[in-house]
């Protein structure tokens, strides 16, 4: 992690009166794996396309290595893209697809051969040179798309939901592989996804976006453990979000009871969102802070997911021990697992 | 899928394709007195100039159609859907009018005292003599067959994933290189379809050459028609000419399809 490579300053994007991006400010460091995460329509792909040069921001500036590149066309940027649907050239075989950028750059034939072979080796596709694109599986096409991009030795690789079309198992494999490739080639990856688990697994930095705005920037741990508002908490992992009122510092009331927490600096009687992760709730058979009834139990592999109705709210609880449906149980939570968020806070 | 569902199709093909073909071959090998002969084919030699002219004029027309049709299709495929739909409509509209009527209209436009020359008179420009020349025939053919060139190319370009062009740009190709290395090669099947759909009917066209060429530029279609309806009534020679023309067309098509990269062969109507 070193110097700043890309900077977006007050980038605004408006299409037909729709505000797609609302004043985005983002700094991307050299060699980091940064993920733009958010629901569809949040502006993450537009942000990526601005960096790739496929869109020009309505206002605001894009800097690459300190140089303003708003008006630099894609073919002059030291950035390559792995497209969502791969966009491989159907009239060329695997070798020629990967060699495309090098041929445009009029690279010597022997160097093309070495670099294409290196790239194909990187993605594990040696021996597939002569195949036509449509003869490849989705996962193989994905690898060709990655090889075609990295063979040009870009400073930045942009990836637009590259694993979206793959099945779960393949996606997991490719996640690990992409991370390994990024380490090996040592360049910046900017990755767009709506899959929070993917973002947490692969990234150095996660940028959570919604409605054209950046909500939170941080390491996966920061984002998961200290979500800045209820939206981020809900989007990253599963959460119980319940209305509460601050009684004072480290003192919050929700579900008809007062709880000790660790948050300070709120107004007295300020309405807040209280966020508690399902795995932070402990189920007991009495003596806890809340009491309720188990309304459903679902086996999830590693844990059971139980819904516990208590005081009109349905709590989601993750536990390795299950309770039968209809059982009267108690719930308890530790003070530092209660996350207090201001209502409607965005950044 | 059971094969018996194909029987209606097989029956249709037998009655309307195989039987006429067999009849044509039979007639072409028959002399006027009913004997078997190859004279029909040797007689054809004196019509070599007609063969040459037909091939030459439809080749020129096909080339002009391609030169106009490709850019047209390219521009349309990049326009907004509403604009593209309107342009397509304008292109197709004349096709819904009677073919004969359209050709007669061109006659009155191109005549020596026709609309075109009257217009030139208004601007005090020298008149042009087009009617009854090969140029008029080519013009008529280009006008009639342009949609058949434009539509298949437009379909291919329209269906092409636009991210393909972005990918080329991303990999360092400017717009000229993107066109030459990505758009053009991908659109080859459309171009081949277009060429086929202009060249094949072009070779056998007959009304256009008669009306706009003034009978001086006899083409294969006219020649065949004359053998069946004219004073020169000779269906045996007509069948032989048709057969040879079909072989020429099939040969040119198989050559064309070779450019289609094996996988996607052109649509032959």
Coordinates of C-alpha atoms in Angstrom, one line a residue:
Chain A
X1 CA 0.0 0.0 0.0
X2 CA 1.7 3.1 -1.1
X3 CA 0.9 6.4 -2.9
X4 CA -2.5 7.6 -4.1
X5 CA -3.1 6.5 -7.7
X6 CA -6.6 7.6 -8.6
X7 CA -8.6 10.4 -7.1
X8 CA -12.3 11.2 -7.8
X9 CA -13.1 14.8 -6.7
X10 CA -16.7 15.8 -6.4
X11 CA -17.8 13.6 -9.3
X12 CA -21.4 14.1 -10.3
X13 CA -23.2 12.1 -12.9
X14 CA -26.6 13.1 -14.3
X15 CA -28.4 11.1 -17.0
X16 CA -31.7 12.6 -18.3
X17 CA -32.3 14.5 -15.0
X18 CA -31.6 11.4 -13.0
X19 CA -28.7 11.9 -10.5
X20 CA -26.7 8.7 -10.8
X21 CA -23.7 9.9 -8.8
X22 CA -24.0 12.6 -6.2
X23 CA -20.6 14.2 -5.5
X24 CA -18.3 11.2 -5.2
X25 CA -15.0 11.7 -3.5
X26 CA -12.7 8.7 -3.5
X27 CA -9.0 8.1 -3.3
X28 CA -7.6 4.8 -4.5
X29 CA -4.1 3.8 -3.5
X30 CA -1.6 2.0 -5.7
X31 CA -1.7 -1.8 -5.5
X32 CA -4.8 -2.0 -3.4
X33 CA -7.8 -4.2 -3.9
X34 CA -10.7 -1.9 -3.6
X35 CA -14.3 -3.0 -3.9
X36 CA -17.3 -0.8 -4.7
X37 CA -20.2 -2.5 -3.0
X38 CA -23.9 -1.6 -3.1
X39 CA -27.3 -2.7 -4.4
X40 CA -28.0 -2.4 -8.1
X41 CA -28.5 1.1 -9.3
X42 CA -26.3 2.6 -6.5
X43 CA -23.8 4.1 -9.0
X44 CA -21.0 1.6 -8.5
X45 CA -20.7 0.6 -12.1
X46 CA -21.0 4.2 -13.2
X47 CA -18.1 5.1 -10.9
X48 CA -16.1 2.2 -12.5
X49 CA -16.9 3.4 -16.0
X50 CA -15.8 6.9 -15.1
X51 CA -12.4 5.5 -14.1
X52 CA -12.3 3.4 -17.3
X53 CA -13.1 6.4 -19.4
X54 CA -16.4 5.1 -20.8
X55 CA -18.3 7.9 -19.1
X56 CA -17.3 11.5 -18.5
X57 CA -18.6 12.9 -15.2
X58 CA -21.2 15.7 -15.6
X59 CA -19.0 17.7 -13.2
X60 CA -16.0 17.0 -11.0
X61 CA -12.5 15.7 -11.8
X62 CA -10.8 12.4 -12.2
X63 CA -7.1 12.3 -11.5
X64 CA -4.7 9.5 -12.4
X65 CA -1.3 9.7 -10.9
X66 CA -1.9 13.4 -10.3
X67 CA -3.0 14.1 -13.9
X68 CA -6.5 15.1 -14.7
X69 CA -7.9 12.5 -17.1
X70 CA -11.6 13.6 -17.5
X71 CA -11.2 13.9 -21.3
X72 CA -8.7 11.1 -21.9
X73 CA -10.4 8.4 -24.0
X74 CA -10.3 4.8 -22.8
X75 CA -7.7 3.7 -25.3
X76 CA -5.2 6.1 -23.9
X77 CA -5.6 5.1 -20.3
X78 CA -3.3 2.7 -18.5
X79 CA -6.4 0.9 -17.2
X80 CA -8.0 -2.3 -18.4
X81 CA -11.4 -3.7 -17.8
X82 CA -12.9 -7.1 -17.2
X83 CA -16.4 -6.6 -18.4
X84 CA -19.5 -8.0 -16.8
X85 CA -20.4 -10.3 -19.7
X86 CA -16.7 -10.6 -20.6
X87 CA -17.1 -9.0 -24.1
X88 CA -14.7 -11.5 -25.7
X89 CA -14.3 -11.2 -29.4
X90 CA -16.3 -14.0 -31.0
X91 CA -14.4 -13.9 -34.3
X92 CA -11.0 -14.5 -32.6
X93 CA -9.6 -17.6 -30.8
X94 CA -8.4 -17.5 -27.2
X95 CA -4.8 -16.6 -28.2
X96 CA -5.9 -13.7 -30.5
X97 CA -8.3 -12.4 -27.9
X98 CA -5.5 -12.2 -25.3
X99 CA -3.1 -10.8 -27.9
X100 CA -5.5 -8.1 -29.1
X101 CA -4.2 -5.3 -27.0
X102 CA -0.6 -6.1 -27.7
X103 CA -1.2 -6.2 -31.5
X104 CA -2.9 -2.8 -31.3
X105 CA 0.2 -1.6 -29.5
X106 CA 2.3 -3.1 -32.3
X107 CA 4.3 -5.3 -30.0
X108 CA 6.9 -7.6 -31.5
X109 CA 5.6 -11.1 -32.4
X110 CA 8.0 -13.0 -30.1
X111 CA 7.1 -10.7 -27.2
X112 CA 3.4 -11.2 -27.9
X113 CA 3.9 -14.9 -27.7
X114 CA 5.8 -14.8 -24.4
X115 CA 3.3 -12.4 -22.8
X116 CA 0.2 -14.2 -24.0
X117 CA 1.6 -17.5 -22.8
X118 CA 2.4 -16.0 -19.4
X119 CA -1.1 -14.5 -19.1
X120 CA -2.7 -17.8 -20.0
X121 CA -0.5 -19.6 -17.5
X122 CA -1.6 -17.0 -14.9
X123 CA -5.2 -17.9 -15.3
X124 CA -4.6 -21.6 -15.9
X125 CA -5.6 -21.8 -19.5
X126 CA -2.4 -22.9 -21.3
X127 CA -3.3 -25.3 -24.0
X128 CA -6.6 -23.5 -24.9
X129 CA -5.0 -21.1 -27.3
X130 CA -6.7 -22.4 -30.4
X131 CA -10.2 -22.7 -28.9
X132 CA -13.0 -20.5 -30.1
X133 CA -14.6 -18.3 -27.4
X134 CA -18.0 -20.0 -27.7
X135 CA -16.4 -23.4 -27.1
X136 CA -15.4 -22.3 -23.5
X137 CA -17.4 -22.6 -20.3
X138 CA -18.4 -19.4 -18.4
X139 CA -15.6 -19.8 -16.0
X140 CA -13.0 -20.3 -18.8
X141 CA -14.4 -17.2 -20.7
X142 CA -14.0 -15.3 -17.4
X143 CA -10.3 -16.4 -17.3
X144 CA -9.7 -15.3 -20.9
X145 CA -11.2 -11.9 -20.1
X146 CA -8.8 -11.5 -17.1
X147 CA -5.8 -12.7 -19.2
X148 CA -6.8 -10.3 -22.0
X149 CA -6.8 -7.4 -19.6
X150 CA -3.6 -8.2 -17.5
X151 CA -1.5 -9.1 -20.5
X152 CA -1.3 -5.3 -21.3
X153 CA 0.3 -4.7 -17.8
X154 CA -2.2 -2.0 -16.8
X155 CA -1.6 0.0 -13.7
X156 CA -5.2 -0.6 -12.7
X157 CA -7.6 -3.5 -13.5
X158 CA -11.3 -2.7 -13.4
X159 CA -13.6 -5.6 -12.8
X160 CA -17.4 -5.1 -13.2
X161 CA -19.2 -7.9 -11.4
X162 CA -17.0 -10.4 -13.1
X163 CA -18.2 -13.4 -11.2
X164 CA -21.9 -12.7 -11.4
X165 CA -22.6 -15.3 -14.1
X166 CA -20.8 -18.1 -12.4
X167 CA -22.2 -20.7 -10.0
X168 CA -21.5 -20.6 -6.3
X169 CA -18.7 -23.1 -6.2
X170 CA -16.8 -21.6 -9.2
X171 CA -17.4 -18.1 -7.8
X172 CA -15.6 -19.1 -4.5
X173 CA -12.7 -20.6 -6.5
X174 CA -12.4 -17.5 -8.7
X175 CA -12.5 -15.2 -5.7
X176 CA -9.4 -16.9 -4.2
X177 CA -7.8 -17.0 -7.6
X178 CA -8.4 -13.3 -8.4
X179 CA -6.9 -12.3 -5.0
X180 CA -3.9 -14.5 -5.8
X181 CA -3.6 -12.9 -9.3
X182 CA -3.8 -9.5 -7.8
X183 CA -0.9 -10.3 -5.4
X184 CA 1.1 -11.8 -8.2
X185 CA 0.8 -9.0 -10.7
X186 CA 0.9 -6.4 -8.0
X187 CA -1.5 -3.9 -9.5
X188 CA -4.5 -2.0 -8.3
X189 CA -7.8 -3.9 -8.6
X190 CA -11.1 -2.0 -8.5
X191 CA -13.9 -4.4 -8.2
X192 CA -17.6 -3.8 -8.4
X193 CA -20.0 -6.2 -6.8
X194 CA -23.4 -6.3 -5.0
X195 CA -22.3 -9.4 -3.1
X196 CA -21.2 -8.3 0.4
X197 CA -19.5 -11.6 1.1
X198 CA -17.4 -11.3 -2.0
X199 CA -16.4 -7.8 -1.0
X200 CA -15.4 -8.8 2.5
X201 CA -13.4 -11.8 1.3
X202 CA -11.3 -10.2 -1.3
X203 CA -10.8 -6.5 -0.5
X204 CA -8.3 -4.4 1.2
X205 CA -10.8 -1.5 1.1
X206 CA -14.5 -1.7 0.8
X207 CA -16.6 1.3 -0.4
X208 CA -20.2 1.0 0.4
X209 CA -22.5 3.0 -1.9
X210 CA -26.2 3.6 -2.1
X211 CA -28.3 6.1 -4.2
X212 CA -25.2 7.6 -5.9
X213 CA -23.5 8.3 -2.6
X214 CA -20.6 6.8 -0.8
X215 CA -21.8 5.7 2.7
X216 CA -18.7 4.3 4.2
X217 CA -15.1 3.5 3.2
X218 CA -13.0 1.2 5.3
X219 CA -11.4 -2.2 5.7
X220 CA -13.7 -5.2 5.6
X221 CA -13.4 -5.5 9.4
X222 CA -14.2 -1.9 9.9
X223 CA -17.3 -2.0 7.7
X224 CA -18.5 -5.2 9.3
X225 CA -17.8 -4.4 12.9
X226 CA -18.5 -0.6 12.8
X227 CA -21.1 0.0 10.2
X228 CA -21.8 3.7 10.0
X229 CA -25.6 3.5 9.7
X230 CA -28.4 1.1 9.6
X231 CA -28.2 0.7 5.7
X232 CA -24.6 -0.4 5.8
X233 CA -25.3 -2.7 8.8
X234 CA -28.2 -4.3 6.9
X235 CA -26.3 -4.6 3.6
X236 CA -23.2 -6.0 5.1
X237 CA -24.1 -9.3 6.7
X238 CA -27.4 -9.8 8.5
X239 CA -28.6 -7.6 11.2
X240 CA -31.4 -6.9 13.6
X241 CA -32.3 -3.3 13.3
X242 CA -34.7 -1.9 15.9
X243 CA -35.8 1.6 16.9
X244 CA -34.4 2.8 20.1
X245 CA -34.1 6.0 22.2
X246 CA -30.9 7.2 23.9
X247 CA -31.4 7.8 27.6
X248 CA -27.9 9.1 28.1
X249 CA -24.3 8.1 27.4
X250 CA -23.9 4.3 27.2
X251 CA -27.6 4.0 28.0
X252 CA -30.2 3.0 25.4
X253 CA -33.8 1.9 25.5
X254 CA -35.3 -0.5 23.1
X255 CA -37.8 -3.4 23.2
X256 CA -39.2 -1.8 26.4
X257 CA -36.0 -2.2 28.3
X258 CA -32.9 -0.2 29.1
X259 CA -29.5 -1.6 27.9
X260 CA -26.0 -0.7 28.7
X261 CA -24.0 0.1 25.6
X262 CA -20.7 1.7 24.6
X263 CA -21.8 4.7 22.5
X264 CA -21.6 8.3 23.7
X265 CA -22.3 11.7 22.3
X266 CA -26.0 11.4 21.5
X267 CA -28.6 13.9 22.6
X268 CA -30.9 12.9 25.4
X269 CA -34.0 11.1 24.1
X270 CA -32.6 11.1 20.6
X271 CA -34.3 8.4 18.5
X272 CA -31.7 6.0 17.0
X273 CA -31.3 2.8 15.1
X274 CA -30.1 -0.1 17.3
X275 CA -28.2 -2.7 15.3
X276 CA -27.3 -6.1 16.7
X277 CA -25.7 -8.9 14.7
X278 CA -27.6 -12.3 14.9
X279 CA -24.5 -14.0 16.1
X280 CA -24.1 -11.5 19.0
X281 CA -27.4 -12.6 20.6
X282 CA -27.1 -15.4 23.1
X283 CA -30.0 -17.7 23.6
X284 CA -30.7 -19.0 27.1
X285 CA -33.4 -20.8 28.9
X286 CA -34.2 -17.9 31.2
X287 CA -32.4 -15.1 33.0
X288 CA -31.5 -13.1 29.9
X289 CA -32.3 -9.5 29.1
X290 CA -35.2 -10.2 26.8
X291 CA -37.7 -13.1 26.8
X292 CA -39.5 -14.5 23.8
X293 CA -40.7 -17.5 21.9
X294 CA -38.9 -19.3 19.1
X295 CA -41.1 -18.9 16.0
X296 CA -38.9 -20.7 13.4
X297 CA -35.6 -22.6 13.2
X298 CA -33.7 -23.1 10.0
X299 CA -30.5 -25.2 9.7
X300 CA -27.8 -23.3 7.8
X301 CA -25.0 -25.7 7.9
X302 CA -22.5 -24.2 10.4
X303 CA -25.3 -22.7 12.6
X304 CA -29.0 -22.6 13.2
X305 CA -30.9 -19.5 12.3
X306 CA -33.8 -18.9 14.7
X307 CA -36.4 -16.2 14.8
X308 CA -37.4 -15.3 18.3
X309 CA -40.5 -13.1 18.8
X310 CA -40.1 -10.8 21.8
X311 CA -42.2 -7.7 22.5
X312 CA -43.5 -7.4 18.9
X313 CA -40.1 -7.6 17.3
X314 CA -38.8 -10.7 15.6
X315 CA -35.1 -11.2 16.4
X316 CA -32.8 -13.2 14.2
X317 CA -30.4 -15.3 16.2
X318 CA -27.5 -17.4 14.9
X319 CA -26.5 -20.2 17.2
X320 CA -24.8 -23.5 17.0
X321 CA -27.4 -24.9 19.4
X322 CA -31.0 -25.1 18.3
X323 CA -34.2 -24.7 20.3
X324 CA -37.5 -26.2 19.3
X325 CA -40.2 -24.0 17.8
X326 CA -42.5 -22.7 20.4
X327 CA -39.9 -22.8 23.2
X328 CA -39.8 -20.0 25.6
X329 CA -36.2 -18.6 25.6
X330 CA -34.2 -15.6 26.8
X331 CA -31.9 -13.4 24.8
X332 CA -28.9 -11.5 26.0
X333 CA -26.4 -9.3 24.3
X334 CA -23.1 -7.8 25.5
X335 CA -22.9 -4.0 25.7
X336 CA -20.2 -3.7 23.0
X337 CA -22.3 -5.7 20.6
X338 CA -25.0 -3.1 20.6
X339 CA -24.4 -0.7 17.8
X340 CA -26.1 2.7 18.0
X341 CA -26.7 4.7 14.8
X342 CA -28.1 8.1 14.2
X343 CA -31.3 8.0 12.0
X344 CA -30.7 8.8 8.4
X345 CA -27.0 9.4 8.7
X346 CA -25.3 8.9 5.3
X347 CA -21.6 9.7 5.6
Chain B
X1 CA -38.9 -34.7 -31.9
X2 CA -40.6 -37.2 -34.1
X3 CA -39.7 -37.3 -37.7
X4 CA -43.2 -37.7 -38.9
X5 CA -43.9 -34.0 -38.2
X6 CA -41.5 -33.2 -41.0
X7 CA -43.7 -34.9 -43.7
X8 CA -45.7 -31.8 -44.7
X9 CA -42.4 -30.0 -45.2
X10 CA -41.0 -32.9 -47.2
X11 CA -44.1 -32.9 -49.3
X12 CA -44.0 -29.2 -49.9
X13 CA -40.3 -29.3 -50.9
X14 CA -41.0 -32.2 -53.2
X15 CA -43.8 -30.5 -55.0
X16 CA -42.4 -27.0 -55.2
X17 CA -38.7 -27.5 -55.3
X18 CA -37.7 -31.0 -56.5
X19 CA -40.3 -31.5 -59.2
X20 CA -39.7 -28.1 -60.9
X21 CA -35.9 -28.7 -60.8
X22 CA -36.3 -32.1 -62.4
X23 CA -38.5 -30.6 -65.1
X24 CA -36.0 -27.9 -65.8
X25 CA -33.2 -30.4 -66.1
X26 CA -35.4 -32.6 -68.3
X27 CA -36.4 -29.7 -70.6
X28 CA -32.9 -28.4 -70.9
X29 CA -31.9 -31.8 -72.3
X30 CA -34.8 -32.0 -74.7
X31 CA -34.9 -30.8 -78.3
X32 CA -37.9 -29.2 -80.0
X33 CA -38.9 -32.5 -81.6
X34 CA -38.7 -34.4 -78.2
X35 CA -35.3 -36.1 -78.5
X36 CA -32.5 -36.0 -76.0
X37 CA -29.8 -33.4 -76.9
X38 CA -27.1 -31.1 -75.6
X39 CA -27.7 -28.5 -78.4
X40 CA -29.5 -26.2 -75.9
X41 CA -26.2 -25.7 -74.1
X42 CA -24.1 -25.2 -77.2
X43 CA -26.7 -22.7 -78.6
X44 CA -26.3 -20.7 -75.4
X45 CA -22.8 -19.7 -76.5
X46 CA -24.1 -16.9 -78.6
X47 CA -25.7 -15.4 -75.6
X48 CA -22.3 -15.1 -73.8
X49 CA -22.5 -11.3 -73.8
X50 CA -25.8 -11.4 -72.0
X51 CA -24.3 -13.6 -69.3
X52 CA -21.4 -11.3 -69.0
X53 CA -23.6 -8.2 -68.8
X54 CA -25.9 -9.7 -66.2
X55 CA -23.1 -10.8 -64.0
X56 CA -21.2 -7.5 -64.5
X57 CA -24.3 -5.2 -63.8
X58 CA -25.4 -7.2 -60.7
X59 CA -21.8 -7.1 -59.4
X60 CA -21.7 -3.3 -59.8
X61 CA -25.1 -3.0 -58.2
X62 CA -24.1 -5.2 -55.3
X63 CA -20.9 -3.2 -54.8
X64 CA -22.8 0.1 -54.8
X65 CA -25.5 -1.4 -52.4
X66 CA -22.7 -2.5 -50.1
X67 CA -21.1 1.0 -50.2
X68 CA -24.4 2.7 -49.3
X69 CA -25.9 0.0 -47.2
X70 CA -23.1 -0.7 -44.8
X71 CA -22.6 2.9 -43.6
X72 CA -26.4 3.3 -43.4
X73 CA -26.8 0.1 -41.3
X74 CA -23.8 1.2 -39.1
X75 CA -25.3 4.6 -38.4
X76 CA -28.7 3.1 -37.8
X77 CA -27.4 0.6 -35.3
X78 CA -25.7 3.3 -33.3
X79 CA -28.8 5.6 -33.2
X80 CA -31.3 5.7 -30.4
X81 CA -34.0 3.0 -30.9
X82 CA -36.7 5.6 -31.9
X83 CA -34.5 7.1 -34.6
X84 CA -33.3 3.7 -35.8
X85 CA -36.9 2.5 -36.0
X86 CA -37.9 5.5 -38.1
X87 CA -35.0 5.0 -40.4
X88 CA -35.8 1.4 -40.9
X89 CA -39.4 2.3 -41.7
X90 CA -38.3 4.8 -44.4
X91 CA -36.0 2.1 -45.8
X92 CA -38.8 -0.5 -45.9
X93 CA -41.7 1.8 -47.0
X94 CA -40.9 1.6 -50.8
X95 CA -40.8 -2.2 -50.6
X96 CA -44.6 -2.2 -49.8
X97 CA -45.3 -0.4 -53.0
X98 CA -45.7 -2.4 -56.2
X99 CA -42.3 -3.2 -57.7
X100 CA -43.5 -2.4 -61.3
X101 CA -45.0 0.9 -60.2
X102 CA -41.7 1.9 -58.6
X103 CA -39.8 1.1 -61.7
X104 CA -42.2 3.0 -63.9
X105 CA -41.8 5.9 -61.6
X106 CA -38.0 5.8 -62.1
X107 CA -38.7 5.8 -65.9
X108 CA -40.6 9.0 -65.7
X109 CA -38.0 10.5 -63.5
X110 CA -35.1 9.6 -65.7
X111 CA -36.6 10.2 -69.1
X112 CA -35.0 12.8 -71.4
X113 CA -37.8 15.2 -70.7
X114 CA -38.5 13.7 -67.3
X115 CA -38.5 15.0 -63.8
X116 CA -34.8 15.0 -63.3
X117 CA -34.0 17.0 -66.5
X118 CA -36.9 19.4 -65.8
X119 CA -35.3 20.0 -62.4
X120 CA -31.9 20.6 -64.0
X121 CA -33.6 23.0 -66.4
X122 CA -34.9 25.1 -63.5
X123 CA -31.3 25.5 -62.3
X124 CA -30.1 26.1 -65.8
X125 CA -27.8 23.0 -65.6
X126 CA -27.0 20.8 -68.6
X127 CA -29.4 17.9 -69.1
X128 CA -28.3 14.3 -68.6
X129 CA -29.1 11.3 -70.7
X130 CA -29.6 8.3 -68.3
X131 CA -32.6 6.5 -69.5
X132 CA -31.9 3.4 -71.7
X133 CA -28.3 3.1 -70.5
X134 CA -26.7 0.6 -68.3
X135 CA -26.4 3.3 -65.6
X136 CA -30.2 3.5 -65.4
X137 CA -30.4 -0.3 -65.0
X138 CA -27.8 -0.2 -62.2
X139 CA -29.6 2.7 -60.5
X140 CA -32.9 0.8 -60.7
X141 CA -31.3 -2.3 -59.2
X142 CA -29.5 -0.4 -56.4
X143 CA -32.8 1.3 -55.6
X144 CA -34.7 -1.9 -55.5
X145 CA -32.2 -4.1 -53.7
X146 CA -30.7 -1.6 -51.2
X147 CA -33.0 -2.7 -48.3
X148 CA -31.9 -6.3 -48.9
X149 CA -28.3 -5.3 -48.3
X150 CA -29.0 -2.9 -45.4
X151 CA -31.3 -5.1 -43.3
X152 CA -29.1 -8.1 -42.7
X153 CA -26.1 -5.9 -41.9
X154 CA -28.2 -3.8 -39.6
X155 CA -29.4 -7.0 -37.8
X156 CA -25.9 -8.2 -37.2
X157 CA -24.6 -4.8 -36.1
X158 CA -27.7 -4.2 -33.9
X159 CA -27.3 -7.6 -32.2
X160 CA -23.6 -7.1 -31.6
X161 CA -22.9 -6.6 -27.9
X162 CA -21.9 -2.9 -27.6
X163 CA -19.5 -3.8 -24.9
X164 CA -17.4 -5.4 -27.6
X165 CA -16.5 -1.9 -28.9
X166 CA -15.9 -0.7 -25.4
X167 CA -13.6 -3.7 -24.9
X168 CA -11.6 -2.8 -28.0
X169 CA -11.3 0.8 -26.8
X170 CA -10.2 -0.5 -23.4
X171 CA -7.5 -2.5 -25.0
X172 CA -6.1 0.5 -26.8
X173 CA -7.9 0.6 -30.1
X174 CA -9.1 3.9 -31.4
X175 CA -12.4 4.1 -33.3
X176 CA -10.9 3.3 -36.7
X177 CA -9.0 0.2 -35.3
X178 CA -12.1 -0.8 -33.4
X179 CA -14.1 -0.8 -36.6
X180 CA -11.5 -2.6 -38.7
X181 CA -10.6 -5.3 -36.1
X182 CA -13.8 -5.9 -34.3
X183 CA -17.0 -4.4 -35.9
X184 CA -16.2 -5.3 -39.5
X185 CA -15.1 -8.9 -38.9
X186 CA -18.1 -9.6 -36.6
X187 CA -20.5 -8.1 -39.2
X188 CA -19.2 -10.4 -42.0
X189 CA -22.1 -12.8 -41.9
X190 CA -24.5 -9.9 -42.4
X191 CA -22.5 -8.6 -45.3
X192 CA -22.5 -12.0 -46.9
X193 CA -26.3 -12.3 -46.5
X194 CA -26.6 -8.9 -48.0
X195 CA -24.4 -9.6 -51.0
X196 CA -26.3 -12.9 -51.5
X197 CA -29.7 -11.2 -51.3
X198 CA -28.7 -8.5 -53.8
X199 CA -26.5 -10.4 -56.2
X200 CA -28.8 -13.5 -56.7
X201 CA -32.0 -11.6 -57.7
X202 CA -29.7 -9.1 -59.5
X203 CA -28.4 -11.7 -61.9
X204 CA -32.0 -12.8 -62.8
X205 CA -33.6 -9.4 -62.8
X206 CA -35.7 -8.7 -65.9
X207 CA -38.2 -5.9 -65.7
X208 CA -35.7 -3.3 -64.5
X209 CA -33.4 -3.9 -67.5
X210 CA -36.3 -3.8 -69.9
X211 CA -38.0 -0.6 -68.6
X212 CA -34.9 1.4 -67.6
X213 CA -32.5 -0.1 -70.1
X214 CA -34.8 0.3 -73.1
X215 CA -34.3 -3.3 -74.3
X216 CA -30.7 -2.5 -75.4
X217 CA -29.3 -3.9 -72.2
X218 CA -30.7 -7.4 -72.3
X219 CA -30.1 -9.3 -69.2
X220 CA -30.4 -13.0 -68.3
X221 CA -33.8 -12.6 -66.8
X222 CA -35.1 -11.0 -70.0
X223 CA -33.5 -13.7 -72.1
X224 CA -35.2 -16.5 -70.1
X225 CA -38.5 -14.7 -70.2
X226 CA -38.3 -14.3 -74.0
X227 CA -37.9 -18.0 -74.4
X228 CA -41.1 -18.7 -72.6
X229 CA -43.4 -15.8 -73.6
X230 CA -41.9 -14.1 -76.6
X231 CA -42.0 -14.9 -80.3
X232 CA -38.8 -16.8 -79.9
X233 CA -40.7 -19.4 -77.9
X234 CA -38.2 -22.0 -76.9
X235 CA -38.7 -23.4 -73.4
X236 CA -35.9 -25.9 -73.9
X237 CA -33.3 -23.2 -74.3
X238 CA -35.0 -21.2 -71.5
X239 CA -34.7 -24.2 -69.2
X240 CA -31.0 -24.6 -70.1
X241 CA -30.2 -21.0 -69.5
X242 CA -32.0 -21.1 -66.1
X243 CA -30.0 -24.2 -65.2
X244 CA -26.7 -22.6 -66.1
X245 CA -27.6 -19.4 -64.3
X246 CA -28.5 -21.4 -61.2
X247 CA -25.1 -23.2 -61.3
X248 CA -23.3 -19.8 -61.6
X249 CA -25.3 -18.4 -58.6
X250 CA -24.6 -21.5 -56.5
X251 CA -20.9 -21.4 -57.4
X252 CA -20.7 -17.7 -56.4
X253 CA -22.5 -18.4 -53.2
X254 CA -20.2 -21.3 -52.2
X255 CA -17.3 -19.0 -52.8
X256 CA -19.0 -16.2 -50.7
X257 CA -19.8 -18.6 -47.8
X258 CA -16.1 -19.5 -47.6
X259 CA -15.5 -15.9 -46.3
X260 CA -18.2 -16.5 -43.6
X261 CA -15.6 -18.2 -41.5
X262 CA -17.0 -21.7 -41.7
X263 CA -19.1 -21.4 -38.6
X264 CA -21.7 -18.9 -39.6
X265 CA -22.7 -19.4 -43.2
X266 CA -24.8 -16.8 -45.0
X267 CA -28.6 -17.0 -45.3
X268 CA -29.3 -18.1 -48.8
X269 CA -32.9 -17.4 -49.7

